[in-house]
N, CA, C and O atoms as a CHARMM CRD file, in Angstrom:
* protein
*
  220
    1    1 MET  N     19.14800  -1.76800  24.15800 PROA 1      0.00000
    2    1 MET  CA    18.57800  -2.15100  23.23400 PROA 1      0.00000
    3    1 MET  C     18.97000  -1.71500  21.59800 PROA 1      0.00000
    4    1 MET  O     18.54300  -0.59700  21.31300 PROA 1      0.00000
    5    2 ASN  N     19.75700  -2.46000  20.41500 PROA 2      0.00000
    6    2 ASN  CA    19.28800  -1.27100  19.72000 PROA 2      0.00000
    7    2 ASN  C     19.07200  -2.18500  18.73500 PROA 2      0.00000
    8    2 ASN  O     19.23700  -3.39700  18.60000 PROA 2      0.00000
    9    3 SER  N     18.56900  -1.08400  17.93900 PROA 3      0.00000
   10    3 SER  CA    17.87100  -2.74900  16.13700 PROA 3      0.00000
   11    3 SER  C     17.69000  -0.78100  15.22100 PROA 3      0.00000
   12    3 SER  O     17.76700   0.44700  15.27900 PROA 3      0.00000
   13    4 PRO  N     17.38400  -2.15100  14.42900 PROA 4      0.00000
   14    4 PRO  CA    18.04500  -1.33700  12.82700 PROA 4      0.00000
   15    4 PRO  C     16.90500  -0.87600  12.79800 PROA 4      0.00000
   16    4 PRO  O     16.00700  -1.46800  13.39700 PROA 4      0.00000
   17    5 THR  N     16.61100   0.50800  11.96500 PROA 5      0.00000
   18    5 THR  CA    15.78600   0.98900  12.45500 PROA 5      0.00000
   19    5 THR  C     14.96600   1.21200   9.99400 PROA 5      0.00000
   20    5 THR  O     15.50200   1.61200   8.96100 PROA 5      0.00000
   21    6 SER  N     13.68700   0.70000  10.31600 PROA 6      0.00000
   22    6 SER  CA    12.95500  -0.23900   9.26000 PROA 6      0.00000
   23    6 SER  C     11.74000  -0.24600   8.81500 PROA 6      0.00000
   24    6 SER  O     11.17900  -1.23300   9.29200 PROA 6      0.00000
   25    7 SER  N     10.92500   0.44500   8.03500 PROA 7      0.00000
   26    7 SER  CA     9.96500   1.48600   7.37500 PROA 7      0.00000
   27    7 SER  C      9.41500   0.02100   6.41300 PROA 7      0.00000
   28    7 SER  O      8.42000   0.26500   5.73000 PROA 7      0.00000
   29    8 CYS  N      9.80400  -1.02200   6.33300 PROA 8      0.00000
   30    8 CYS  CA     8.76800  -1.77800   5.47500 PROA 8      0.00000
   31    8 CYS  C      8.74000  -3.32000   6.57700 PROA 8      0.00000
   32    8 CYS  O      9.29900  -4.35200   6.20500 PROA 8      0.00000
   33    9 MET  N      8.07000  -3.23000   7.80400 PROA 9      0.00000
   34    9 MET  CA     8.19800  -4.44100   8.53900 PROA 9      0.00000
   35    9 MET  C      7.00300  -3.37800   9.63300 PROA 9      0.00000
   36    9 MET  O      6.81000  -2.21000   9.96900 PROA 9      0.00000
   37   10 PHE  N      6.26300  -5.27400   9.90100 PROA 10     0.00000
   38   10 PHE  CA     5.59200  -5.03400  10.86900 PROA 10     0.00000
   39   10 PHE  C      5.54800  -5.34600  12.23100 PROA 10     0.00000
   40   10 PHE  O      5.59000  -6.56100  12.42300 PROA 10     0.00000
   41   11 VAL  N      5.44900  -4.38800  13.65300 PROA 11     0.00000
   42   11 VAL  CA     5.79100  -5.24000  14.69600 PROA 11     0.00000
   43   11 VAL  C      5.07500  -5.87700  15.05300 PROA 11     0.00000
   44   11 VAL  O      3.98200  -5.33400  14.89400 PROA 11     0.00000
   45   12 HSD  N      4.93100  -7.27200  15.71300 PROA 12     0.00000
   46   12 HSD  CA     4.08900  -7.88800  16.76700 PROA 12     0.00000
   47   12 HSD  C      3.76800  -7.39200  17.28900 PROA 12     0.00000
   48   12 HSD  O      4.23700  -6.26700  17.46200 PROA 12     0.00000
   49   13 VAL  N      2.64300  -7.87800  17.99200 PROA 13     0.00000
   50   13 VAL  CA     1.73600  -7.45200  19.61200 PROA 13     0.00000
   51   13 VAL  C      2.54100  -9.05500  20.09800 PROA 13     0.00000
   52   13 VAL  O      2.43100  -9.38500  21.27800 PROA 13     0.00000
   53   14 GLN  N      3.29700  -9.94500  19.16000 PROA 14     0.00000
   54   14 GLN  CA     3.17600 -11.25400  20.41100 PROA 14     0.00000
   55   14 GLN  C      4.72200 -11.33400  20.64600 PROA 14     0.00000
   56   14 GLN  O      5.20800 -12.22300  21.34500 PROA 14     0.00000
   57   15 CYS  N      5.49500 -10.33900  20.01400 PROA 15     0.00000
   58   15 CYS  CA     7.26700  -9.70700  19.73800 PROA 15     0.00000
   59   15 CYS  C      7.00900 -10.60500  18.23800 PROA 15     0.00000
   60   15 CYS  O      6.17600 -11.29600  17.65200 PROA 15     0.00000
   61   16 GLY  N      8.73600  -9.88000  18.08900 PROA 16     0.00000
   62   16 GLY  CA     9.50400  -9.60900  16.95000 PROA 16     0.00000
   63   16 GLY  C      9.06900  -8.79400  15.57900 PROA 16     0.00000
   64   16 GLY  O      8.97600  -7.57500  15.43600 PROA 16     0.00000
   65   17 ALA  N      8.92000  -9.44600  14.98200 PROA 17     0.00000
   66   17 ALA  CA     8.73200  -8.39300  13.79700 PROA 17     0.00000
   67   17 ALA  C      8.51600  -9.40500  12.31700 PROA 17     0.00000
   68   17 ALA  O      8.46100 -10.61000  12.07000 PROA 17     0.00000
   69   18 SER  N      8.47100  -8.66500  11.87700 PROA 18     0.00000
   70   18 SER  CA     8.26800 -10.06100   9.93300 PROA 18     0.00000
   71   18 SER  C      8.20600  -8.16900   8.79300 PROA 18     0.00000
   72   18 SER  O      7.85900  -6.99900   8.95400 PROA 18     0.00000
   73   19 ASN  N      8.88700  -9.18700   7.59200 PROA 19     0.00000
   74   19 ASN  CA     9.09000  -7.61000   6.60800 PROA 19     0.00000
   75   19 ASN  C      7.16900  -7.52800   5.55400 PROA 19     0.00000
   76   19 ASN  O      6.64000  -8.28800   4.74300 PROA 19     0.00000
   77   20 ARG  N      6.85100  -6.53500   6.02900 PROA 20     0.00000
   78   20 ARG  CA     6.24100  -6.33500   5.07400 PROA 20     0.00000
   79   20 ARG  C      5.58600  -6.52200   4.19900 PROA 20     0.00000
   80   20 ARG  O      6.57900  -6.98400   3.63700 PROA 20     0.00000
   81   21 ALA  N      4.36700  -6.68900   3.03000 PROA 21     0.00000
   82   21 ALA  CA     4.46000  -7.16300   1.72300 PROA 21     0.00000
   83   21 ALA  C      4.55400  -6.54900   0.74500 PROA 21     0.00000
   84   21 ALA  O      4.16400  -5.39400   0.91500 PROA 21     0.00000
   85   22 GLY  N      5.18300  -6.93100  -1.08000 PROA 22     0.00000
   86   22 GLY  CA     5.79200  -5.52200  -1.95300 PROA 22     0.00000
   87   22 GLY  C      4.56600  -5.12300  -2.51100 PROA 22     0.00000
   88   22 GLY  O      3.54700  -4.97600  -1.83600 PROA 22     0.00000
   89   23 THR  N      4.62900  -4.95500  -3.64800 PROA 23     0.00000
   90   23 THR  CA     4.23100  -4.64200  -3.85800 PROA 23     0.00000
   91   23 THR  C      3.94400  -4.75300  -5.71000 PROA 23     0.00000
   92   23 THR  O      4.84100  -5.19100  -6.43100 PROA 23     0.00000
   93   24 GLN  N      2.50400  -4.26500  -6.32600 PROA 24     0.00000
   94   24 GLN  CA     2.30400  -5.71800  -7.18800 PROA 24     0.00000
   95   24 GLN  C      1.59200  -4.80600  -8.65700 PROA 24     0.00000
   96   24 GLN  O      0.46800  -4.30400  -8.63900 PROA 24     0.00000
   97   25 HSD  N      2.61700  -4.75400  -9.94300 PROA 25     0.00000
   98   25 HSD  CA     1.88900  -4.57600 -10.43900 PROA 25     0.00000
   99   25 HSD  C     -0.11400  -4.70900 -11.35500 PROA 25     0.00000
  100   25 HSD  O     -0.30300  -5.16900 -12.48200 PROA 25     0.00000
  101   26 ILE  N     -0.93500  -4.30500 -10.66500 PROA 26     0.00000
  102   26 ILE  CA    -2.13400  -4.36500 -11.35100 PROA 26     0.00000
  103   26 ILE  C     -2.48900  -4.40000 -12.60300 PROA 26     0.00000
  104   26 ILE  O     -2.99500  -5.46100 -12.96600 PROA 26     0.00000
  105   27 GLY  N     -2.33200  -3.18500 -13.74200 PROA 27     0.00000
  106   27 GLY  CA    -2.44700  -3.29400 -14.38000 PROA 27     0.00000
  107   27 GLY  C     -2.38700  -1.32300 -14.94500 PROA 27     0.00000
  108   27 GLY  O     -1.70600  -0.73000 -14.10800 PROA 27     0.00000
  109   28 VAL  N     -2.87000  -0.40400 -15.98400 PROA 28     0.00000
  110   28 VAL  CA    -1.65700   0.11200 -16.20800 PROA 28     0.00000
  111   28 VAL  C     -3.25400   1.56500 -16.05100 PROA 28     0.00000
  112   28 VAL  O     -4.25000   1.14300 -15.46300 PROA 28     0.00000
  113   29 VAL  N     -3.28200   2.24400 -16.29000 PROA 29     0.00000
  114   29 VAL  CA    -4.48700   3.96300 -16.50300 PROA 29     0.00000
  115   29 VAL  C     -4.72800   3.65700 -17.41800 PROA 29     0.00000
  116   29 VAL  O     -4.15400   3.04800 -18.32100 PROA 29     0.00000
  117   30 LYS  N     -6.19900   4.31800 -17.17200 PROA 30     0.00000
  118   30 LYS  CA    -7.26800   4.02900 -18.02400 PROA 30     0.00000
  119   30 LYS  C     -6.74000   5.23900 -19.43000 PROA 30     0.00000
  120   30 LYS  O     -6.93000   4.88400 -20.59300 PROA 30     0.00000
  121   31 ASP  N     -6.19000   6.41400 -19.17200 PROA 31     0.00000
  122   31 ASP  CA    -5.64000   7.22800 -20.20900 PROA 31     0.00000
  123   31 ASP  C     -4.24100   7.91700 -19.59100 PROA 31     0.00000
  124   31 ASP  O     -4.29700   8.73500 -18.67300 PROA 31     0.00000
  125   32 ALA  N     -3.12400   7.53700 -20.13400 PROA 32     0.00000
  126   32 ALA  CA    -1.88400   8.17800 -19.33400 PROA 32     0.00000
  127   32 ALA  C     -1.03900   9.01600 -19.61100 PROA 32     0.00000
  128   32 ALA  O      0.09300   9.14300 -19.14500 PROA 32     0.00000
  129   33 ALA  N     -1.87900   9.96900 -20.83300 PROA 33     0.00000
  130   33 ALA  CA    -2.17000  11.68300 -21.59000 PROA 33     0.00000
  131   33 ALA  C     -2.80800  12.83700 -20.77400 PROA 33     0.00000
  132   33 ALA  O     -2.66500  14.05000 -20.93100 PROA 33     0.00000
  133   34 ASN  N     -3.86600  11.86900 -19.47500 PROA 34     0.00000
  134   34 ASN  CA    -3.80200  12.88500 -18.18900 PROA 34     0.00000
  135   34 ASN  C     -3.41500  13.08100 -16.86600 PROA 34     0.00000
  136   34 ASN  O     -2.73500  12.07800 -16.65300 PROA 34     0.00000
  137   35 LEU  N     -3.41800  13.58800 -16.07800 PROA 35     0.00000
  138   35 LEU  CA    -2.86700  13.62700 -14.51300 PROA 35     0.00000
  139   35 LEU  C     -3.60500  13.56100 -14.34800 PROA 35     0.00000
  140   35 LEU  O     -4.51700  14.35100 -14.59400 PROA 35     0.00000
  141   36 LEU  N     -3.65300  11.63700 -13.34400 PROA 36     0.00000
  142   36 LEU  CA    -4.66600  11.27900 -12.59500 PROA 36     0.00000
  143   36 LEU  C     -4.11500  11.52300 -10.85300 PROA 36     0.00000
  144   36 LEU  O     -3.10100  12.12200 -10.49800 PROA 36     0.00000
  145   37 ARG  N     -5.35600  10.71100  -9.79500 PROA 37     0.00000
  146   37 ARG  CA    -4.27500  11.00200  -8.29300 PROA 37     0.00000
  147   37 ARG  C     -4.81600   9.83600  -7.89200 PROA 37     0.00000
  148   37 ARG  O     -5.98800   9.49200  -8.04700 PROA 37     0.00000
  149   38 LEU  N     -3.46500   8.89600  -7.09000 PROA 38     0.00000
  150   38 LEU  CA    -4.45400   7.38400  -6.46200 PROA 38     0.00000
  151   38 LEU  C     -4.83800   8.08000  -5.78100 PROA 38     0.00000
  152   38 LEU  O     -4.82500   9.30400  -5.91400 PROA 38     0.00000
  153   39 VAL  N     -5.19300   7.57100  -5.05200 PROA 39     0.00000
  154   39 VAL  CA    -6.75800   7.34400  -3.35800 PROA 39     0.00000
  155   39 VAL  C     -6.34500   6.13900  -2.82100 PROA 39     0.00000
  156   39 VAL  O     -7.21200   5.27400  -2.94500 PROA 39     0.00000
  157   40 SER  N     -4.98500   5.63800  -2.07700 PROA 40     0.00000
  158   40 SER  CA    -5.18600   4.73500  -0.89000 PROA 40     0.00000
  159   40 SER  C     -5.91500   4.31100  -0.12800 PROA 40     0.00000
  160   40 SER  O     -6.01500   4.99600   0.89000 PROA 40     0.00000
  161   41 CYS  N     -6.81400   2.96800  -0.19000 PROA 41     0.00000
  162   41 CYS  CA    -8.42100   2.75000   0.71600 PROA 41     0.00000
  163   41 CYS  C     -6.94700   1.75900   1.72500 PROA 41     0.00000
  164   41 CYS  O     -5.93900   1.21000   1.27900 PROA 41     0.00000
  165   42 ILE  N     -7.28400   1.85200   2.68100 PROA 42     0.00000
  166   42 ILE  CA    -7.18700   0.74200   3.86000 PROA 42     0.00000
  167   42 ILE  C     -8.11800  -0.31300   4.31500 PROA 42     0.00000
  168   42 ILE  O     -8.40900  -0.12600   5.49600 PROA 42     0.00000
  169   43 TYR  N     -8.77200  -1.50300   3.73600 PROA 43     0.00000
  170   43 TYR  CA   -10.15100  -1.63100   4.48200 PROA 43     0.00000
  171   43 TYR  C     -9.44800  -2.53800   5.94100 PROA 43     0.00000
  172   43 TYR  O     -9.99000  -2.41100   7.03900 PROA 43     0.00000
  173   44 ASN  N     -7.78200  -3.73200   5.69400 PROA 44     0.00000
  174   44 ASN  CA    -7.14500  -4.50800   7.16800 PROA 44     0.00000
  175   44 ASN  C     -5.50800  -5.00000   5.90700 PROA 44     0.00000
  176   44 ASN  O     -4.96800  -4.90900   4.80500 PROA 44     0.00000
  177   45 ASN  N     -5.49300  -5.59000   7.48500 PROA 45     0.00000
  178   45 ASN  CA    -4.43600  -5.49600   6.52000 PROA 45     0.00000
  179   45 ASN  C     -3.66000  -6.63200   5.24100 PROA 45     0.00000
  180   45 ASN  O     -2.54800  -6.69300   4.71800 PROA 45     0.00000
  181   46 THR  N     -4.74500  -7.29400   5.14600 PROA 46     0.00000
  182   46 THR  CA    -5.19900  -8.37700   3.55700 PROA 46     0.00000
  183   46 THR  C     -5.54000  -7.71100   2.97600 PROA 46     0.00000
  184   46 THR  O     -5.22800  -8.15000   1.86900 PROA 46     0.00000
  185   47 GLN  N     -6.25900  -6.41100   2.76200 PROA 47     0.00000
  186   47 GLN  CA    -7.46700  -5.97300   1.38300 PROA 47     0.00000
  187   47 GLN  C     -7.11200  -4.38800   1.56900 PROA 47     0.00000
  188   47 GLN  O     -7.69100  -3.62300   2.34000 PROA 47     0.00000
  189   48 PHE  N     -6.11300  -4.08800   0.75700 PROA 48     0.00000
  190   48 PHE  CA    -6.07100  -2.89400  -0.40100 PROA 48     0.00000
  191   48 PHE  C     -6.85500  -2.32500  -1.00800 PROA 48     0.00000
  192   48 PHE  O     -7.99900  -2.78000  -1.01800 PROA 48     0.00000
  193   49 TYR  N     -6.59900  -1.30900  -1.63200 PROA 49     0.00000
  194   49 TYR  CA    -7.61500  -0.53000  -3.02500 PROA 49     0.00000
  195   49 TYR  C     -6.91800   0.95200  -3.43000 PROA 49     0.00000
  196   49 TYR  O     -6.64200   1.94100  -2.75100 PROA 49     0.00000
  197   50 ALA  N     -6.77100   0.64000  -4.83100 PROA 50     0.00000
  198   50 ALA  CA    -6.12100   2.40300  -4.79500 PROA 50     0.00000
  199   50 ALA  C     -7.77000   3.05600  -6.20500 PROA 50     0.00000
  200   50 ALA  O     -8.49000   2.39200  -6.95100 PROA 50     0.00000
  201   51 LEU  N     -7.71400   4.13100  -6.00600 PROA 51     0.00000
  202   51 LEU  CA    -8.93400   4.50700  -6.26800 PROA 51     0.00000
  203   51 LEU  C     -8.30500   5.83700  -7.74100 PROA 51     0.00000
  204   51 LEU  O     -7.70700   6.82200  -7.31000 PROA 51     0.00000
  205   52 GLU  N     -8.40000   5.78800  -8.50500 PROA 52     0.00000
  206   52 GLU  CA    -7.78600   6.00700  -9.71000 PROA 52     0.00000
  207   52 GLU  C     -8.83300   7.39900 -10.22600 PROA 52     0.00000
  208   52 GLU  O     -9.78200   7.26600 -10.99900 PROA 52     0.00000
  209   53 MET  N     -8.43000   8.62300  -9.64400 PROA 53     0.00000
  210   53 MET  CA    -9.61700   9.60900 -10.07700 PROA 53     0.00000
  211   53 MET  C     -8.75100  10.63100 -11.02300 PROA 53     0.00000
  212   53 MET  O     -7.69200  11.13500 -10.64800 PROA 53     0.00000
  213   54 ASP  N     -9.47800  10.91400 -12.57700 PROA 54     0.00000
  214   54 ASP  CA    -8.60100  12.13600 -13.02600 PROA 54     0.00000
  215   54 ASP  C     -8.97800  13.49900 -12.40700 PROA 54     0.00000
  216   54 ASP  O    -10.01300  13.85900 -11.84600 PROA 54     0.00000
  217   55 LEU  N     -8.04300  14.02700 -12.62500 PROA 55     0.00000
  218   55 LEU  CA    -7.77500  15.11100 -11.94100 PROA 55     0.00000
  219   55 LEU  C     -8.73700  16.78100 -12.70600 PROA 55     0.00000
  220   55 LEU  O     -8.58600  17.88000 -12.17200 PROA 55     0.00000
């Protein structure tokens, strides 16, 4: 069985697959002149946090 390769999908345990949700613009950074590091924190399938840290 051949299937297309996709990194933007979820494979369900019950069979089948669905598209992964896209991105959403939340806001601008505090100071665009400084270098920043974004640290992702995934709590579950519906909650995702990104921490903005100065370098």
